[in-house]
C-alpha positions as a LaTeX table, in Angstrom:
\begin{tabular}{lrrr}
\hline
Residue & $x$ (\AA) & $y$ (\AA) & $z$ (\AA) \\
\hline
Glu1 & 213.79 & $-18.24$ & 162.42 \\
Met2 & 213.98 & $-21.54$ & 164.32 \\
Asn3 & 213.60 & $-24.68$ & 162.20 \\
Ala4 & 212.88 & $-26.91$ & 165.23 \\
Asp5 & 212.02 & $-26.89$ & 168.95 \\
Gly6 & 215.06 & $-26.60$ & 171.23 \\
Thr7 & 217.32 & $-24.30$ & 173.19 \\
Met8 & 219.32 & $-21.31$ & 171.98 \\
Arg9 & 222.50 & $-20.63$ & 173.97 \\
Val10 & 225.06 & $-17.88$ & 173.93 \\
Val11 & 228.38 & $-19.59$ & 174.88 \\
Leu12 & 231.88 & $-18.18$ & 175.54 \\
Ala13 & 234.95 & $-19.83$ & 174.07 \\
Asp14 & 235.67 & $-21.55$ & 177.37 \\
Gly15 & 232.18 & $-23.14$ & 177.44 \\
Thr16 & 230.54 & $-20.69$ & 179.82 \\
Val17 & 226.83 & $-20.33$ & 178.99 \\
Leu18 & 225.99 & $-16.62$ & 179.22 \\
Met19 & 222.26 & $-17.01$ & 178.50 \\
Gln20 & 219.81 & $-19.49$ & 177.00 \\
His21 & 216.22 & $-19.48$ & 175.81 \\
Glu22 & 213.80 & $-22.32$ & 175.13 \\
Val23 & 212.44 & $-21.89$ & 171.59 \\
Glu24 & 209.83 & $-23.53$ & 169.34 \\
Lys25 & 209.85 & $-24.11$ & 165.60 \\
Gly26 & 208.98 & $-20.89$ & 163.82 \\
Asp27 & 210.15 & $-18.57$ & 166.67 \\
Ile28 & 212.22 & $-15.55$ & 165.69 \\
Trp29 & 215.35 & $-15.39$ & 167.91 \\
Arg30 & 217.70 & $-12.46$ & 167.80 \\
Ala31 & 220.86 & $-11.44$ & 169.56 \\
Cys32 & 223.10 & $-8.39$ & 169.44 \\
Gln33 & 226.63 & $-7.81$ & 170.58 \\
Thr34 & 228.21 & $-4.60$ & 171.96 \\
Lys35 & 231.84 & $-4.43$ & 170.99 \\
Asp36 & 234.68 & $-2.67$ & 172.80 \\
Ala37 & 235.73 & $-0.16$ & 170.09 \\
Pro38 & 232.33 & 1.44 & 169.79 \\
Ile39 & 231.99 & 1.79 & 173.56 \\
Arg40 & 235.34 & 3.60 & 173.69 \\
Asp41 & 234.23 & 5.89 & 170.87 \\
Trp42 & 230.90 & 6.45 & 172.58 \\
Val43 & 232.69 & 7.66 & 175.70 \\
Lys44 & 234.93 & 9.97 & 173.55 \\
Leu45 & 231.86 & 11.43 & 171.84 \\
Ala46 & 230.25 & 12.09 & 175.20 \\
Val47 & 233.28 & 13.90 & 176.59 \\
Thr48 & 233.76 & 15.86 & 173.36 \\
Arg49 & 230.13 & 16.98 & 173.36 \\
Ala50 & 230.20 & 17.91 & 177.00 \\
Arg51 & 233.32 & 19.95 & 176.41 \\
Gln52 & 232.06 & 21.69 & 173.25 \\
Ser53 & 228.61 & 22.46 & 174.73 \\
Asp54 & 229.82 & 23.20 & 178.29 \\
Thr55 & 226.78 & 21.09 & 179.37 \\
Pro56 & 226.39 & 18.32 & 181.96 \\
Ala57 & 226.27 & 14.80 & 180.44 \\
Ile58 & 224.54 & 11.74 & 181.97 \\
Phe59 & 225.25 & 8.21 & 180.97 \\
Trp60 & 221.88 & 6.30 & 181.23 \\
Leu61 & 222.92 & 2.89 & 182.62 \\
Asp62 & 220.69 & 0.77 & 184.78 \\
Pro63 & 222.59 & $-1.14$ & 187.51 \\
Glu64 & 219.81 & $-3.74$ & 187.57 \\
Arg65 & 220.68 & $-4.80$ & 184.03 \\
Ala66 & 223.64 & $-7.10$ & 183.61 \\
His67 & 224.42 & $-5.56$ & 180.21 \\
Asp68 & 224.48 & $-2.07$ & 181.64 \\
Arg69 & 226.65 & $-3.13$ & 184.57 \\
Glu70 & 229.28 & $-4.42$ & 182.14 \\
Leu71 & 228.99 & $-1.22$ & 180.11 \\
Gln72 & 229.47 & 0.90 & 183.19 \\
Lys73 & 232.76 & $-0.79$ & 184.01 \\
Lys74 & 234.09 & 0.07 & 180.52 \\
Val75 & 232.70 & 3.64 & 180.65 \\
Glu76 & 234.41 & 4.21 & 184.02 \\
Thr77 & 237.69 & 2.81 & 182.56 \\
Tyr78 & 237.61 & 4.84 & 179.32 \\
Leu79 & 236.58 & 8.08 & 180.99 \\
Gln80 & 240.02 & 7.98 & 182.62 \\
Glu81 & 241.54 & 8.40 & 179.20 \\
His82 & 240.20 & 11.93 & 178.88 \\
Asp83 & 240.69 & 15.34 & 180.57 \\
Leu84 & 237.55 & 15.71 & 182.62 \\
Ser85 & 238.52 & 18.99 & 184.31 \\
Gly86 & 235.62 & 21.42 & 184.43 \\
Leu87 & 233.17 & 18.75 & 183.15 \\
Asp88 & 230.01 & 17.44 & 184.85 \\
Ile89 & 229.69 & 13.74 & 183.69 \\
Arg90 & 227.59 & 11.39 & 185.71 \\
Ile91 & 226.31 & 7.82 & 185.46 \\
Met92 & 222.66 & 7.26 & 186.47 \\
Gly93 & 219.86 & 4.68 & 186.27 \\
Tyr94 & 217.07 & 5.48 & 183.82 \\
Asn95 & 214.64 & 6.77 & 186.38 \\
Glu96 & 217.16 & 9.08 & 188.01 \\
Ala97 & 218.51 & 10.21 & 184.67 \\
Ile98 & 215.13 & 11.23 & 183.27 \\
Arg99 & 214.15 & 12.93 & 186.51 \\
Val100 & 217.30 & 15.03 & 186.70 \\
Ser101 & 217.06 & 15.82 & 182.89 \\
Met102 & 213.41 & 16.92 & 183.23 \\
Glu103 & 214.07 & 19.02 & 186.37 \\
Arg104 & 216.88 & 20.79 & 184.48 \\
Met105 & 214.60 & 21.24 & 181.43 \\
Lys106 & 211.97 & 22.90 & 183.54 \\
Arg107 & 214.64 & 25.39 & 184.63 \\
Gly108 & 215.58 & 26.02 & 181.01 \\
Gln109 & 218.82 & 24.10 & 181.25 \\
Asp110 & 220.21 & 21.69 & 178.65 \\
Thr111 & 221.39 & 18.16 & 179.51 \\
Ile112 & 223.31 & 15.72 & 177.30 \\
Ser113 & 221.80 & 12.24 & 177.42 \\
Val114 & 224.46 & 9.58 & 176.71 \\
Thr115 & 222.43 & 6.51 & 175.71 \\
Gly116 & 222.39 & 3.55 & 173.41 \\
Asn117 & 220.85 & 3.95 & 169.98 \\
Val118 & 217.43 & 2.43 & 170.76 \\
Leu119 & 216.85 & 4.80 & 173.73 \\
Arg120 & 218.27 & 7.69 & 171.72 \\
Asp121 & 215.76 & 7.00 & 168.93 \\
Tyr122 & 212.91 & 7.04 & 171.53 \\
Leu123 & 214.03 & 10.23 & 173.17 \\
Thr124 & 214.63 & 12.17 & 169.98 \\
Asp125 & 211.03 & 11.38 & 168.92 \\
Leu126 & 209.47 & 11.83 & 172.35 \\
Phe127 & 210.70 & 15.32 & 173.23 \\
Pro128 & 210.13 & 17.04 & 169.84 \\
Ile129 & 206.60 & 15.60 & 169.79 \\
Met130 & 205.95 & 16.89 & 173.30 \\
Glu131 & 207.41 & 20.29 & 172.59 \\
Leu132 & 206.52 & 20.90 & 168.96 \\
Gly133 & 203.77 & 18.40 & 168.21 \\
Thr134 & 205.91 & 16.61 & 165.54 \\
Ser135 & 209.13 & 14.65 & 165.17 \\
Ala136 & 209.84 & 16.33 & 161.76 \\
Lys137 & 211.38 & 19.52 & 163.17 \\
Met138 & 214.45 & 17.87 & 164.70 \\
Leu139 & 217.78 & 16.45 & 163.64 \\
Ser140 & 219.95 & 13.73 & 165.18 \\
Ile141 & 223.65 & 13.99 & 164.29 \\
Val142 & 225.58 & 10.76 & 164.71 \\
Pro143 & 229.38 & 10.96 & 164.14 \\
Leu144 & 230.60 & 7.65 & 162.75 \\
Met145 & 233.79 & 5.86 & 163.82 \\
Ala146 & 235.44 & 6.06 & 160.38 \\
Gly147 & 235.01 & 9.80 & 160.22 \\
Gly148 & 231.63 & 10.14 & 158.49 \\
Gly149 & 228.34 & 11.25 & 159.88 \\
Met150 & 224.69 & 10.13 & 159.95 \\
Tyr151 & 222.03 & 12.81 & 159.99 \\
Glu152 & 218.60 & 11.45 & 160.87 \\
Thr153 & 215.26 & 13.25 & 161.11 \\
Gly154 & 211.72 & 12.35 & 162.00 \\
Ala155 & 208.98 & 12.17 & 159.35 \\
Gly156 & 206.26 & 14.00 & 161.16 \\
Gly157 & 203.87 & 11.15 & 160.72 \\
Ser158 & 203.28 & 7.79 & 159.14 \\
Ala159 & 204.89 & 7.41 & 155.71 \\
Pro160 & 202.07 & 5.10 & 154.32 \\
Lys161 & 199.46 & 7.80 & 155.17 \\
His162 & 201.58 & 10.40 & 153.41 \\
Val163 & 201.82 & 8.27 & 150.24 \\
Gln164 & 198.13 & 7.48 & 150.44 \\
Gln165 & 197.18 & 11.15 & 150.50 \\
Leu166 & 199.62 & 11.84 & 147.68 \\
Thr167 & 198.18 & 9.16 & 145.39 \\
Glu168 & 194.59 & 9.93 & 146.25 \\
Glu169 & 194.69 & 13.75 & 146.39 \\
Asn170 & 198.12 & 14.70 & 144.92 \\
His171 & 199.03 & 16.41 & 148.23 \\
Leu172 & 202.29 & 15.48 & 149.94 \\
Arg173 & 202.33 & 16.69 & 153.56 \\
Trp174 & 205.80 & 15.22 & 154.35 \\
Asp175 & 207.81 & 17.92 & 156.19 \\
Ser176 & 211.42 & 18.05 & 154.86 \\
Leu177 & 212.65 & 20.46 & 157.48 \\
Gly178 & 214.94 & 17.84 & 159.06 \\
Glu179 & 216.37 & 17.07 & 155.63 \\
Phe180 & 217.12 & 20.76 & 155.14 \\
Leu181 & 218.91 & 20.83 & 158.49 \\
Ala182 & 220.78 & 17.64 & 157.70 \\
Leu183 & 221.96 & 18.99 & 154.32 \\
Ala184 & 223.22 & 22.19 & 155.95 \\
Val185 & 225.25 & 20.27 & 158.55 \\
Ser186 & 226.56 & 17.95 & 155.84 \\
Leu187 & 227.78 & 20.89 & 153.78 \\
Glu188 & 229.35 & 22.49 & 156.90 \\
Glu189 & 231.11 & 19.21 & 157.87 \\
Thr190 & 232.39 & 18.75 & 154.31 \\
Gly191 & 233.70 & 22.31 & 154.28 \\
Ile192 & 235.57 & 21.82 & 157.52 \\
Lys193 & 237.02 & 18.46 & 156.69 \\
Thr194 & 238.10 & 19.31 & 153.13 \\
Asn195 & 238.90 & 23.02 & 153.89 \\
Asn196 & 236.30 & 24.12 & 151.33 \\
Pro197 & 234.99 & 27.66 & 152.06 \\
Lys198 & 232.27 & 27.35 & 149.39 \\
Ala199 & 230.77 & 24.29 & 151.04 \\
Lys200 & 230.82 & 26.03 & 154.45 \\
Leu201 & 229.12 & 29.07 & 152.94 \\
Leu202 & 226.48 & 26.91 & 151.26 \\
Gly203 & 225.78 & 25.30 & 154.63 \\
Lys204 & 225.60 & 28.70 & 156.43 \\
Thr205 & 223.29 & 30.24 & 153.88 \\
Leu206 & 221.02 & 27.08 & 153.87 \\
Asp207 & 220.67 & 27.38 & 157.66 \\
Ala208 & 219.64 & 31.02 & 157.21 \\
Ala209 & 217.16 & 30.11 & 154.46 \\
Thr210 & 215.69 & 27.35 & 156.67 \\
Gly211 & 215.18 & 29.90 & 159.43 \\
Lys212 & 213.38 & 32.20 & 157.03 \\
Leu213 & 211.23 & 29.25 & 155.96 \\
Leu214 & 210.16 & 28.83 & 159.59 \\
Asp215 & 209.69 & 32.49 & 160.20 \\
Asn216 & 207.39 & 32.79 & 157.21 \\
Asn217 & 205.50 & 29.54 & 158.03 \\
Lys218 & 206.22 & 27.79 & 154.74 \\
Ser219 & 206.13 & 24.27 & 156.11 \\
Pro220 & 203.73 & 21.81 & 154.43 \\
Ser221 & 200.06 & 21.84 & 155.43 \\
Arg222 & 198.11 & 18.67 & 156.07 \\
Arg223 & 195.19 & 19.98 & 154.02 \\
Thr224 & 194.86 & 19.44 & 150.25 \\
Gly225 & 194.90 & 22.62 & 148.28 \\
Glu226 & 197.28 & 24.32 & 150.67 \\
Leu227 & 201.09 & 24.46 & 150.46 \\
Asp228 & 202.59 & 20.99 & 150.50 \\
Asn229 & 206.11 & 19.51 & 150.36 \\
Arg230 & 206.66 & 20.74 & 146.82 \\
Gly231 & 205.75 & 24.27 & 147.75 \\
Ser232 & 207.99 & 24.15 & 150.77 \\
His233 & 210.88 & 23.13 & 148.58 \\
Phe234 & 210.13 & 26.07 & 146.29 \\
Tyr235 & 210.34 & 28.53 & 149.16 \\
Leu236 & 213.54 & 26.96 & 150.44 \\
Ala237 & 215.05 & 27.35 & 146.92 \\
Leu238 & 213.86 & 30.97 & 146.84 \\
Tyr239 & 215.23 & 31.86 & 150.28 \\
Trp240 & 218.53 & 29.96 & 149.75 \\
Ala241 & 219.11 & 31.69 & 146.42 \\
Gln242 & 218.44 & 34.99 & 148.04 \\
Glu243 & 220.77 & 34.35 & 150.91 \\
Leu244 & 223.52 & 33.46 & 148.40 \\
Ala245 & 222.75 & 36.46 & 146.25 \\
Asn246 & 222.90 & 38.86 & 149.21 \\
Gln247 & 226.08 & 37.57 & 150.87 \\
Thr248 & 229.48 & 39.11 & 150.01 \\
Glu249 & 231.93 & 36.44 & 151.26 \\
Asp250 & 232.06 & 34.73 & 147.92 \\
Leu251 & 231.38 & 36.93 & 144.86 \\
Glu252 & 231.47 & 33.95 & 142.47 \\
Leu253 & 228.61 & 32.19 & 144.32 \\
Gln254 & 226.83 & 35.54 & 144.55 \\
Ala255 & 226.94 & 36.03 & 140.82 \\
His256 & 225.95 & 32.44 & 140.08 \\
Phe257 & 222.75 & 32.48 & 142.24 \\
Ala258 & 221.61 & 36.12 & 141.87 \\
Pro259 & 219.72 & 35.41 & 138.54 \\
Leu260 & 217.96 & 32.45 & 140.15 \\
Ala261 & 216.92 & 34.53 & 143.17 \\
Lys262 & 215.54 & 37.25 & 140.88 \\
Thr263 & 213.64 & 34.78 & 138.62 \\
Leu264 & 212.06 & 32.89 & 141.56 \\
Ala265 & 211.00 & 36.10 & 143.37 \\
Glu266 & 209.47 & 37.52 & 140.20 \\
Asn267 & 207.57 & 34.29 & 139.51 \\
Glu268 & 206.60 & 33.43 & 143.10 \\
Gln269 & 202.81 & 33.72 & 142.61 \\
Thr270 & 202.91 & 31.86 & 139.28 \\
Ile271 & 204.91 & 28.93 & 140.72 \\
Val272 & 202.78 & 28.57 & 143.85 \\
Ala273 & 199.63 & 28.62 & 141.68 \\
Glu274 & 201.05 & 25.94 & 139.37 \\
Leu275 & 201.91 & 23.73 & 142.38 \\
Ala276 & 198.43 & 24.19 & 143.87 \\
Ala277 & 196.57 & 23.66 & 140.58 \\
Val278 & 197.48 & 19.93 & 140.38 \\
Gln279 & 196.11 & 19.12 & 143.83 \\
Gly280 & 192.79 & 17.40 & 144.47 \\
Lys281 & 193.07 & 14.68 & 141.88 \\
Pro282 & 194.51 & 11.12 & 142.10 \\
Val283 & 197.99 & 10.51 & 140.70 \\
Asp284 & 199.94 & 7.38 & 139.75 \\
Ile285 & 203.56 & 7.03 & 140.86 \\
Gly286 & 203.85 & 3.45 & 139.64 \\
Gly287 & 203.95 & 1.64 & 142.94 \\
Tyr288 & 204.52 & 2.04 & 146.66 \\
Tyr289 & 207.82 & 0.26 & 147.47 \\
Arg290 & 209.16 & 0.59 & 143.95 \\
Ser291 & 207.74 & 3.68 & 142.43 \\
Asn292 & 208.43 & 4.54 & 138.81 \\
Pro293 & 211.12 & 7.24 & 138.67 \\
Lys294 & 209.66 & 8.97 & 135.61 \\
Leu295 & 206.08 & 9.09 & 136.96 \\
Thr296 & 207.29 & 10.19 & 140.41 \\
Ser297 & 209.42 & 12.94 & 138.94 \\
Glu298 & 206.43 & 14.26 & 136.97 \\
Val299 & 204.23 & 14.28 & 140.08 \\
Met300 & 206.86 & 15.94 & 142.25 \\
Arg301 & 207.80 & 18.63 & 139.64 \\
Pro302 & 204.50 & 19.94 & 138.30 \\
Ser303 & 205.56 & 23.62 & 137.95 \\
Ala304 & 206.96 & 24.31 & 134.45 \\
Thr305 & 208.06 & 27.80 & 135.58 \\
Phe306 & 210.01 & 26.45 & 138.56 \\
Asn307 & 211.56 & 23.63 & 136.50 \\
Ala308 & 212.72 & 26.10 & 133.85 \\
Ala309 & 214.28 & 28.43 & 136.47 \\
Leu310 & 216.26 & 25.48 & 137.94 \\
Ala311 & 217.35 & 24.19 & 134.50 \\
Ala312 & 218.68 & 27.64 & 133.66 \\
Leu313 & 220.95 & 27.52 & 136.77 \\
Val314 & 222.67 & 24.47 & 135.44 \\
\hline
\end{tabular}
């Protein structure tokens, strides 16, 4: 925030002024910097994904933007560090990139969009909403430079409205599908990086359980009195436990989760009824930004039968 009227300048070490803006007291002025190492890693990710997916990749760079022109120079340089044989990697302006991507989409063909994070965020909200009517049924996987990963999902709506409905009607319509997908990928990545077969199997069975959740339409409803986020989590637990109980790759995991699968299946109607019975009345979670953990836990875990089954697993 500017404490006086004046001029903000971005200046190189040799005194060259890259840009400047006239500002007034109280103005908010922000600047960002794109560094070399992330650009090199960005190019590597694009080439790796194009190779793994055997899919054309398009760098979205606008030649009319000075920032993008500088990026393109680096992209063209760093692409030469990789084996591009058999790959279709192009650099296009935004209008051309979206046109080509949409034309391919109409033909049922995939296209990798290589963009900056702001445009990536827009696209990964836009297309799921157009295709599925929600941003909640998607997952963005972002490999990090130090070896970790970020797994981001949409919320399927405005969080304040979700909390408002929860506190007024004790119905949480938040769709956790993206979180389920993210957890499965996290387990799979952990299994690969640490050579842990159990982690990989947990991820594999969680993916199968998530598929069953979708097949059986157990996602949260927007209407109070119907299945909400808590009911969706119950069904994920049921299906995941069943997948683990039915697999034969790891008999230890099978024996550990078989009792839970049996208990949840036998008590399905009771648990769903207990979760539905609390809806329709206001609840107190102790605040919006800083909710009370004890009150929130009580609201989110209203089924004594479900709680007892999970406690027995531990």
